[in-house]
């Protein structure tokens, strides 16, 4: 049975994105919001809205009792957690179901397994997925780390089991660095996630970040939507994403797509999810699975023509997928630029009032953003304010269109990373698709040197 009313437990562009999908499905929406977001675009457009607390996320978007009360009061059938906040909180997913609502996402069990990266690696390794060589489990002491390092070799990476957003990750280039990398990763993880468990992984030199979007129903059917290349990163965070990847050939592409779909099937997974891999010298290494929608999902939508949020909502009702892999046809090329309210050189957040907003348009141009003239970008949340997604029949057409769309874009009143994107799309390596996960950091470092 289709839902009549969905509560959206999120904010900003992603709340609007989910509202749009629900609207087109004839589903009423309830958007919950903090006092800082009372004027949010999704709040304005939703059928109903409920204020759930003051600006700090822990008092509002992470306030589980307030969100569940809002769902009860408004009579929602299901809760969509969006991206971030409670989207990967297994306890929340469980409580949503205990209170009689449908959680639009995977089972709490799968969220729990994949939320612990050590457990995640162990689980997929058993299913035959290649993983980055490293410690088999958590490393509890520096002596143990030293012993593992002997077999894994240097450089190596100390990673937080509970990690996310690139935090709790430290590189040790030589044995001399191990002690400090180990203790820094532990303390950073403890501070950010309340958990100091860490593990070791070989630090790959120049890999690409390749991820596969999958979709599973509750009847054992799984399809994939191809790969996304998210190698353009700063501090292990994605800046530009594209699909398909220029780094894969057709055989590698179908190999990794089928591998991800098969693993999801073996797991008995449901909903949308992403398997993330590092790809180096023709080999894929699993690094983690995200059990939710991702910021970069639109590039997969643009090349497949499928609304992934719509599909996510549909499978959450228990409906079976009514098509198989062969029905998913990929067309052309898509690139997404994440536009943040940040200084484009220092990357310090730049919240404030939007003096003017003129999004680009035309064929093959999509802007996912909750901005409008006069909107106040609050200082309390993530600085992502817009996603520019461009589609073209070929990668070259896509690039030309992206350049044109970036030229047209106007966001005034706050600093944004638009100038960064205008610069990057003109760089030869980017034009050639010849980049890896270190490319942007090196480029920024060279630029800083040139100016210093
Ligand atoms: P998070 O959950 O914090 O995003 P991930 O495990 O997804 O962490 O890794 C984020 C990014 O960090 C990757 O895209 C890659 O750039 C880098 N990274 C992670 N593991 C390795 C590794 N073993 N070697 C080199 N880079 C890595």
mmCIF file with all atom_site columns, C-alpha atoms in Angstrom, residues 272-412:
data_model
loop_
_atom_site.group_PDB
_atom_site.id
_atom_site.type_symbol
_atom_site.label_atom_id
_atom_site.label_alt_id
_atom_site.label_comp_id
_atom_site.label_asym_id
_atom_site.label_entity_id
_atom_site.label_seq_id
_atom_site.pdbx_PDB_ins_code
_atom_site.Cartn_x
_atom_site.Cartn_y
_atom_site.Cartn_z
_atom_site.occupancy
_atom_site.B_iso_or_equiv
_atom_site.pdbx_formal_charge
_atom_site.auth_seq_id
_atom_site.auth_comp_id
_atom_site.auth_asym_id
_atom_site.auth_atom_id
_atom_site.pdbx_PDB_model_num
ATOM 1   C CA . UNK A 1 272 ? 19.089 2.273  -1.634  1.00 0.00 ? 272 UNK A CA 1
ATOM 2   C CA . UNK A 1 273 ? 22.722 1.861  -0.702  1.00 0.00 ? 273 UNK A CA 1
ATOM 3   C CA . UNK A 1 274 ? 26.210 2.502  -1.979  1.00 0.00 ? 274 UNK A CA 1
ATOM 4   C CA . UNK A 1 275 ? 29.253 0.274  -2.025  1.00 0.00 ? 275 UNK A CA 1
ATOM 5   C CA . UNK A 1 276 ? 32.397 2.391  -1.961  1.00 0.00 ? 276 UNK A CA 1
ATOM 6   C CA . UNK A 1 277 ? 35.669 1.127  -3.425  1.00 0.00 ? 277 UNK A CA 1
ATOM 7   C CA . UNK A 1 278 ? 39.154 2.395  -4.013  1.00 0.00 ? 278 UNK A CA 1
ATOM 8   C CA . UNK A 1 279 ? 40.369 1.475  -7.488  1.00 0.00 ? 279 UNK A CA 1
ATOM 9   C CA . UNK A 1 280 ? 44.079 1.234  -8.238  1.00 0.00 ? 280 UNK A CA 1
ATOM 10  C CA . UNK A 1 281 ? 46.008 -0.598 -10.972 1.00 0.00 ? 281 UNK A CA 1
ATOM 11  C CA . UNK A 1 282 ? 42.863 -2.318 -12.220 1.00 0.00 ? 282 UNK A CA 1
ATOM 12  C CA . UNK A 1 283 ? 41.859 -3.628 -8.788  1.00 0.00 ? 283 UNK A CA 1
ATOM 13  C CA . UNK A 1 284 ? 38.871 -2.732 -6.616  1.00 0.00 ? 284 UNK A CA 1
ATOM 14  C CA . UNK A 1 285 ? 39.094 -2.614 -2.836  1.00 0.00 ? 285 UNK A CA 1
ATOM 15  C CA . UNK A 1 286 ? 35.930 -2.200 -0.754  1.00 0.00 ? 286 UNK A CA 1
ATOM 16  C CA . UNK A 1 287 ? 36.203 0.576  1.857   1.00 0.00 ? 287 UNK A CA 1
ATOM 17  C CA . UNK A 1 288 ? 32.668 1.018  3.152   1.00 0.00 ? 288 UNK A CA 1
ATOM 18  C CA . UNK A 1 289 ? 28.957 0.824  2.473   1.00 0.00 ? 289 UNK A CA 1
ATOM 19  C CA . UNK A 1 290 ? 26.610 3.747  2.969   1.00 0.00 ? 290 UNK A CA 1
ATOM 20  C CA . UNK A 1 291 ? 23.164 2.572  3.989   1.00 0.00 ? 291 UNK A CA 1
ATOM 21  C CA . UNK A 1 292 ? 21.313 5.656  2.788   1.00 0.00 ? 292 UNK A CA 1
ATOM 22  C CA . UNK A 1 293 ? 20.778 8.053  -0.059  1.00 0.00 ? 293 UNK A CA 1
ATOM 23  C CA . UNK A 1 294 ? 23.926 9.977  -1.002  1.00 0.00 ? 294 UNK A CA 1
ATOM 24  C CA . UNK A 1 295 ? 24.542 13.617 -1.845  1.00 0.00 ? 295 UNK A CA 1
ATOM 25  C CA . UNK A 1 296 ? 25.782 12.603 -5.306  1.00 0.00 ? 296 UNK A CA 1
ATOM 26  C CA . UNK A 1 297 ? 22.795 10.371 -6.212  1.00 0.00 ? 297 UNK A CA 1
ATOM 27  C CA . UNK A 1 298 ? 21.624 12.829 -8.930  1.00 0.00 ? 298 UNK A CA 1
ATOM 28  C CA . UNK A 1 299 ? 24.456 11.922 -11.324 1.00 0.00 ? 299 UNK A CA 1
ATOM 29  C CA . UNK A 1 300 ? 23.163 8.335  -11.396 1.00 0.00 ? 300 UNK A CA 1
ATOM 30  C CA . UNK A 1 301 ? 19.630 9.642  -11.908 1.00 0.00 ? 301 UNK A CA 1
ATOM 31  C CA . UNK A 1 302 ? 20.747 11.774 -14.828 1.00 0.00 ? 302 UNK A CA 1
ATOM 32  C CA . UNK A 1 303 ? 22.366 8.904  -16.721 1.00 0.00 ? 303 UNK A CA 1
ATOM 33  C CA . UNK A 1 304 ? 19.618 6.365  -15.943 1.00 0.00 ? 304 UNK A CA 1
ATOM 34  C CA . UNK A 1 305 ? 16.521 8.574  -16.003 1.00 0.00 ? 305 UNK A CA 1
ATOM 35  C CA . UNK A 1 306 ? 15.334 6.945  -12.759 1.00 0.00 ? 306 UNK A CA 1
ATOM 36  C CA . UNK A 1 307 ? 14.194 8.954  -9.715  1.00 0.00 ? 307 UNK A CA 1
ATOM 37  C CA . UNK A 1 308 ? 16.056 7.141  -6.945  1.00 0.00 ? 308 UNK A CA 1
ATOM 38  C CA . UNK A 1 309 ? 14.094 8.758  -4.124  1.00 0.00 ? 309 UNK A CA 1
ATOM 39  C CA . UNK A 1 310 ? 10.839 7.669  -5.724  1.00 0.00 ? 310 UNK A CA 1
ATOM 40  C CA . UNK A 1 311 ? 12.198 4.123  -5.984  1.00 0.00 ? 311 UNK A CA 1
ATOM 41  C CA . UNK A 1 312 ? 13.428 4.280  -2.403  1.00 0.00 ? 312 UNK A CA 1
ATOM 42  C CA . UNK A 1 313 ? 9.957  5.262  -1.195  1.00 0.00 ? 313 UNK A CA 1
ATOM 43  C CA . UNK A 1 314 ? 8.297  2.610  -3.378  1.00 0.00 ? 314 UNK A CA 1
ATOM 44  C CA . UNK A 1 315 ? 10.415 -0.275 -2.100  1.00 0.00 ? 315 UNK A CA 1
ATOM 45  C CA . UNK A 1 316 ? 9.829  0.945  1.486   1.00 0.00 ? 316 UNK A CA 1
ATOM 46  C CA . UNK A 1 317 ? 6.093  0.288  0.971   1.00 0.00 ? 317 UNK A CA 1
ATOM 47  C CA . UNK A 1 318 ? 6.990  -3.321 0.190   1.00 0.00 ? 318 UNK A CA 1
ATOM 48  C CA . UNK A 1 319 ? 6.343  -2.946 -3.528  1.00 0.00 ? 319 UNK A CA 1
ATOM 49  C CA . UNK A 1 320 ? 8.511  -5.168 -5.737  1.00 0.00 ? 320 UNK A CA 1
ATOM 50  C CA . UNK A 1 321 ? 10.826 -3.700 -8.364  1.00 0.00 ? 321 UNK A CA 1
ATOM 51  C CA . UNK A 1 322 ? 8.894  -3.914 -11.605 1.00 0.00 ? 322 UNK A CA 1
ATOM 52  C CA . UNK A 1 323 ? 11.968 -3.981 -13.855 1.00 0.00 ? 323 UNK A CA 1
ATOM 53  C CA . UNK A 1 324 ? 15.267 -5.835 -13.897 1.00 0.00 ? 324 UNK A CA 1
ATOM 54  C CA . UNK A 1 325 ? 18.862 -4.854 -14.619 1.00 0.00 ? 325 UNK A CA 1
ATOM 55  C CA . UNK A 1 326 ? 18.454 -5.087 -18.398 1.00 0.00 ? 326 UNK A CA 1
ATOM 56  C CA . UNK A 1 327 ? 15.763 -2.367 -18.289 1.00 0.00 ? 327 UNK A CA 1
ATOM 57  C CA . UNK A 1 328 ? 18.214 0.152  -16.817 1.00 0.00 ? 328 UNK A CA 1
ATOM 58  C CA . UNK A 1 329 ? 19.878 1.907  -19.741 1.00 0.00 ? 329 UNK A CA 1
ATOM 59  C CA . UNK A 1 330 ? 22.656 4.387  -19.233 1.00 0.00 ? 330 UNK A CA 1
ATOM 60  C CA . UNK A 1 331 ? 22.749 7.420  -21.441 1.00 0.00 ? 331 UNK A CA 1
ATOM 61  C CA . UNK A 1 332 ? 25.447 10.024 -21.722 1.00 0.00 ? 332 UNK A CA 1
ATOM 62  C CA . UNK A 1 333 ? 27.440 11.589 -18.950 1.00 0.00 ? 333 UNK A CA 1
ATOM 63  C CA . UNK A 1 334 ? 26.655 13.562 -15.785 1.00 0.00 ? 334 UNK A CA 1
ATOM 64  C CA . UNK A 1 335 ? 28.760 15.713 -13.441 1.00 0.00 ? 335 UNK A CA 1
ATOM 65  C CA . UNK A 1 336 ? 27.807 17.262 -10.098 1.00 0.00 ? 336 UNK A CA 1
ATOM 66  C CA . UNK A 1 337 ? 29.488 20.209 -8.383  1.00 0.00 ? 337 UNK A CA 1
ATOM 67  C CA . UNK A 1 338 ? 28.877 20.632 -4.667  1.00 0.00 ? 338 UNK A CA 1
ATOM 68  C CA . UNK A 1 339 ? 28.463 24.318 -3.986  1.00 0.00 ? 339 UNK A CA 1
ATOM 69  C CA . UNK A 1 340 ? 29.176 25.243 -0.373  1.00 0.00 ? 340 UNK A CA 1
ATOM 70  C CA . UNK A 1 341 ? 28.762 28.500 1.498   1.00 0.00 ? 341 UNK A CA 1
ATOM 71  C CA . UNK A 1 342 ? 32.490 28.725 2.153   1.00 0.00 ? 342 UNK A CA 1
ATOM 72  C CA . UNK A 1 343 ? 35.420 30.878 1.270   1.00 0.00 ? 343 UNK A CA 1
ATOM 73  C CA . UNK A 1 344 ? 36.766 29.245 -1.916  1.00 0.00 ? 344 UNK A CA 1
ATOM 74  C CA . UNK A 1 345 ? 40.391 29.605 -0.761  1.00 0.00 ? 345 UNK A CA 1
ATOM 75  C CA . UNK A 1 346 ? 40.305 28.907 2.962   1.00 0.00 ? 346 UNK A CA 1
ATOM 76  C CA . UNK A 1 347 ? 37.101 26.828 3.001   1.00 0.00 ? 347 UNK A CA 1
ATOM 77  C CA . UNK A 1 348 ? 35.918 28.565 6.154   1.00 0.00 ? 348 UNK A CA 1
ATOM 78  C CA . UNK A 1 349 ? 32.104 28.538 6.370   1.00 0.00 ? 349 UNK A CA 1
ATOM 79  C CA . UNK A 1 350 ? 30.346 31.680 5.213   1.00 0.00 ? 350 UNK A CA 1
ATOM 80  C CA . UNK A 1 351 ? 26.776 31.683 6.521   1.00 0.00 ? 351 UNK A CA 1
ATOM 81  C CA . UNK A 1 352 ? 24.584 34.741 5.976   1.00 0.00 ? 352 UNK A CA 1
ATOM 82  C CA . UNK A 1 353 ? 21.795 36.267 3.969   1.00 0.00 ? 353 UNK A CA 1
ATOM 83  C CA . UNK A 1 354 ? 21.459 35.475 0.238   1.00 0.00 ? 354 UNK A CA 1
ATOM 84  C CA . UNK A 1 355 ? 21.296 38.832 -1.552  1.00 0.00 ? 355 UNK A CA 1
ATOM 85  C CA . UNK A 1 356 ? 20.580 37.269 -4.904  1.00 0.00 ? 356 UNK A CA 1
ATOM 86  C CA . UNK A 1 357 ? 20.276 33.791 -6.318  1.00 0.00 ? 357 UNK A CA 1
ATOM 87  C CA . UNK A 1 358 ? 20.122 33.052 -10.008 1.00 0.00 ? 358 UNK A CA 1
ATOM 88  C CA . UNK A 1 359 ? 20.406 29.358 -10.820 1.00 0.00 ? 359 UNK A CA 1
ATOM 89  C CA . UNK A 1 360 ? 21.492 28.350 -14.326 1.00 0.00 ? 360 UNK A CA 1
ATOM 90  C CA . UNK A 1 361 ? 19.045 26.598 -16.644 1.00 0.00 ? 361 UNK A CA 1
ATOM 91  C CA . UNK A 1 362 ? 18.656 25.120 -20.082 1.00 0.00 ? 362 UNK A CA 1
ATOM 92  C CA . UNK A 1 363 ? 18.743 21.605 -21.443 1.00 0.00 ? 363 UNK A CA 1
ATOM 93  C CA . UNK A 1 364 ? 20.515 19.069 -19.258 1.00 0.00 ? 364 UNK A CA 1
ATOM 94  C CA . UNK A 1 365 ? 20.998 21.426 -16.313 1.00 0.00 ? 365 UNK A CA 1
ATOM 95  C CA . UNK A 1 366 ? 19.627 20.611 -12.870 1.00 0.00 ? 366 UNK A CA 1
ATOM 96  C CA . UNK A 1 367 ? 20.044 22.582 -9.665  1.00 0.00 ? 367 UNK A CA 1
ATOM 97  C CA . UNK A 1 368 ? 19.144 20.924 -6.368  1.00 0.00 ? 368 UNK A CA 1
ATOM 98  C CA . UNK A 1 369 ? 19.021 23.759 -3.878  1.00 0.00 ? 369 UNK A CA 1
ATOM 99  C CA . UNK A 1 370 ? 16.706 25.242 -1.270  1.00 0.00 ? 370 UNK A CA 1
ATOM 100 C CA . UNK A 1 371 ? 18.090 28.768 -1.749  1.00 0.00 ? 371 UNK A CA 1
ATOM 101 C CA . UNK A 1 372 ? 16.036 31.851 -2.625  1.00 0.00 ? 372 UNK A CA 1
ATOM 102 C CA . UNK A 1 373 ? 16.625 35.597 -2.579  1.00 0.00 ? 373 UNK A CA 1
ATOM 103 C CA . UNK A 1 374 ? 16.667 36.815 1.013   1.00 0.00 ? 374 UNK A CA 1
ATOM 104 C CA . UNK A 1 375 ? 17.170 33.341 2.512   1.00 0.00 ? 375 UNK A CA 1
ATOM 105 C CA . UNK A 1 376 ? 19.383 33.273 5.575   1.00 0.00 ? 376 UNK A CA 1
ATOM 106 C CA . UNK A 1 377 ? 21.969 30.442 5.450   1.00 0.00 ? 377 UNK A CA 1
ATOM 107 C CA . UNK A 1 378 ? 22.139 29.441 9.123   1.00 0.00 ? 378 UNK A CA 1
ATOM 108 C CA . UNK A 1 379 ? 25.561 28.881 10.720  1.00 0.00 ? 379 UNK A CA 1
ATOM 109 C CA . UNK A 1 380 ? 24.513 25.717 12.544  1.00 0.00 ? 380 UNK A CA 1
ATOM 110 C CA . UNK A 1 381 ? 24.638 23.092 9.807   1.00 0.00 ? 381 UNK A CA 1
ATOM 111 C CA . UNK A 1 382 ? 26.588 21.670 6.887   1.00 0.00 ? 382 UNK A CA 1
ATOM 112 C CA . UNK A 1 383 ? 27.673 24.354 4.407   1.00 0.00 ? 383 UNK A CA 1
ATOM 113 C CA . UNK A 1 384 ? 26.308 22.621 1.264   1.00 0.00 ? 384 UNK A CA 1
ATOM 114 C CA . UNK A 1 385 ? 23.809 25.078 -0.258  1.00 0.00 ? 385 UNK A CA 1
ATOM 115 C CA . UNK A 1 386 ? 23.401 23.898 -3.835  1.00 0.00 ? 386 UNK A CA 1
ATOM 116 C CA . UNK A 1 387 ? 24.247 21.063 -6.174  1.00 0.00 ? 387 UNK A CA 1
ATOM 117 C CA . UNK A 1 388 ? 24.701 21.807 -9.834  1.00 0.00 ? 388 UNK A CA 1
ATOM 118 C CA . UNK A 1 389 ? 24.198 18.687 -11.919 1.00 0.00 ? 389 UNK A CA 1
ATOM 119 C CA . UNK A 1 390 ? 24.723 18.696 -15.662 1.00 0.00 ? 390 UNK A CA 1
ATOM 120 C CA . UNK A 1 391 ? 24.009 16.006 -18.229 1.00 0.00 ? 391 UNK A CA 1
ATOM 121 C CA . UNK A 1 392 ? 25.342 15.677 -21.793 1.00 0.00 ? 392 UNK A CA 1
ATOM 122 C CA . UNK A 1 393 ? 25.336 13.021 -24.493 1.00 0.00 ? 393 UNK A CA 1
ATOM 123 C CA . UNK A 1 394 ? 29.120 12.783 -24.247 1.00 0.00 ? 394 UNK A CA 1
ATOM 124 C CA . UNK A 1 395 ? 31.563 13.741 -21.510 1.00 0.00 ? 395 UNK A CA 1
ATOM 125 C CA . UNK A 1 396 ? 32.783 16.588 -23.652 1.00 0.00 ? 396 UNK A CA 1
ATOM 126 C CA . UNK A 1 397 ? 29.309 17.993 -24.163 1.00 0.00 ? 397 UNK A CA 1
ATOM 127 C CA . UNK A 1 398 ? 28.732 17.627 -20.428 1.00 0.00 ? 398 UNK A CA 1
ATOM 128 C CA . UNK A 1 399 ? 31.920 19.588 -19.666 1.00 0.00 ? 399 UNK A CA 1
ATOM 129 C CA . UNK A 1 400 ? 31.061 22.406 -22.069 1.00 0.00 ? 400 UNK A CA 1
ATOM 130 C CA . UNK A 1 401 ? 27.579 22.612 -20.572 1.00 0.00 ? 401 UNK A CA 1
ATOM 131 C CA . UNK A 1 402 ? 28.957 22.572 -17.032 1.00 0.00 ? 402 UNK A CA 1
ATOM 132 C CA . UNK A 1 403 ? 31.287 25.462 -17.830 1.00 0.00 ? 403 UNK A CA 1
ATOM 133 C CA . UNK A 1 404 ? 28.434 27.400 -19.343 1.00 0.00 ? 404 UNK A CA 1
ATOM 134 C CA . UNK A 1 405 ? 26.152 26.670 -16.355 1.00 0.00 ? 405 UNK A CA 1
ATOM 135 C CA . UNK A 1 406 ? 28.839 27.712 -13.854 1.00 0.00 ? 406 UNK A CA 1
ATOM 136 C CA . UNK A 1 407 ? 29.301 30.993 -15.741 1.00 0.00 ? 407 UNK A CA 1
ATOM 137 C CA . UNK A 1 408 ? 25.574 31.698 -15.447 1.00 0.00 ? 408 UNK A CA 1
ATOM 138 C CA . UNK A 1 409 ? 25.294 30.868 -11.751 1.00 0.00 ? 409 UNK A CA 1
ATOM 139 C CA . UNK A 1 410 ? 24.870 33.785 -9.363  1.00 0.00 ? 410 UNK A CA 1
ATOM 140 C CA . UNK A 1 411 ? 24.870 33.442 -5.592  1.00 0.00 ? 411 UNK A CA 1
ATOM 141 C CA . UNK A 1 412 ? 25.464 36.723 -3.788  1.00 0.00 ? 412 UNK A CA 1
#
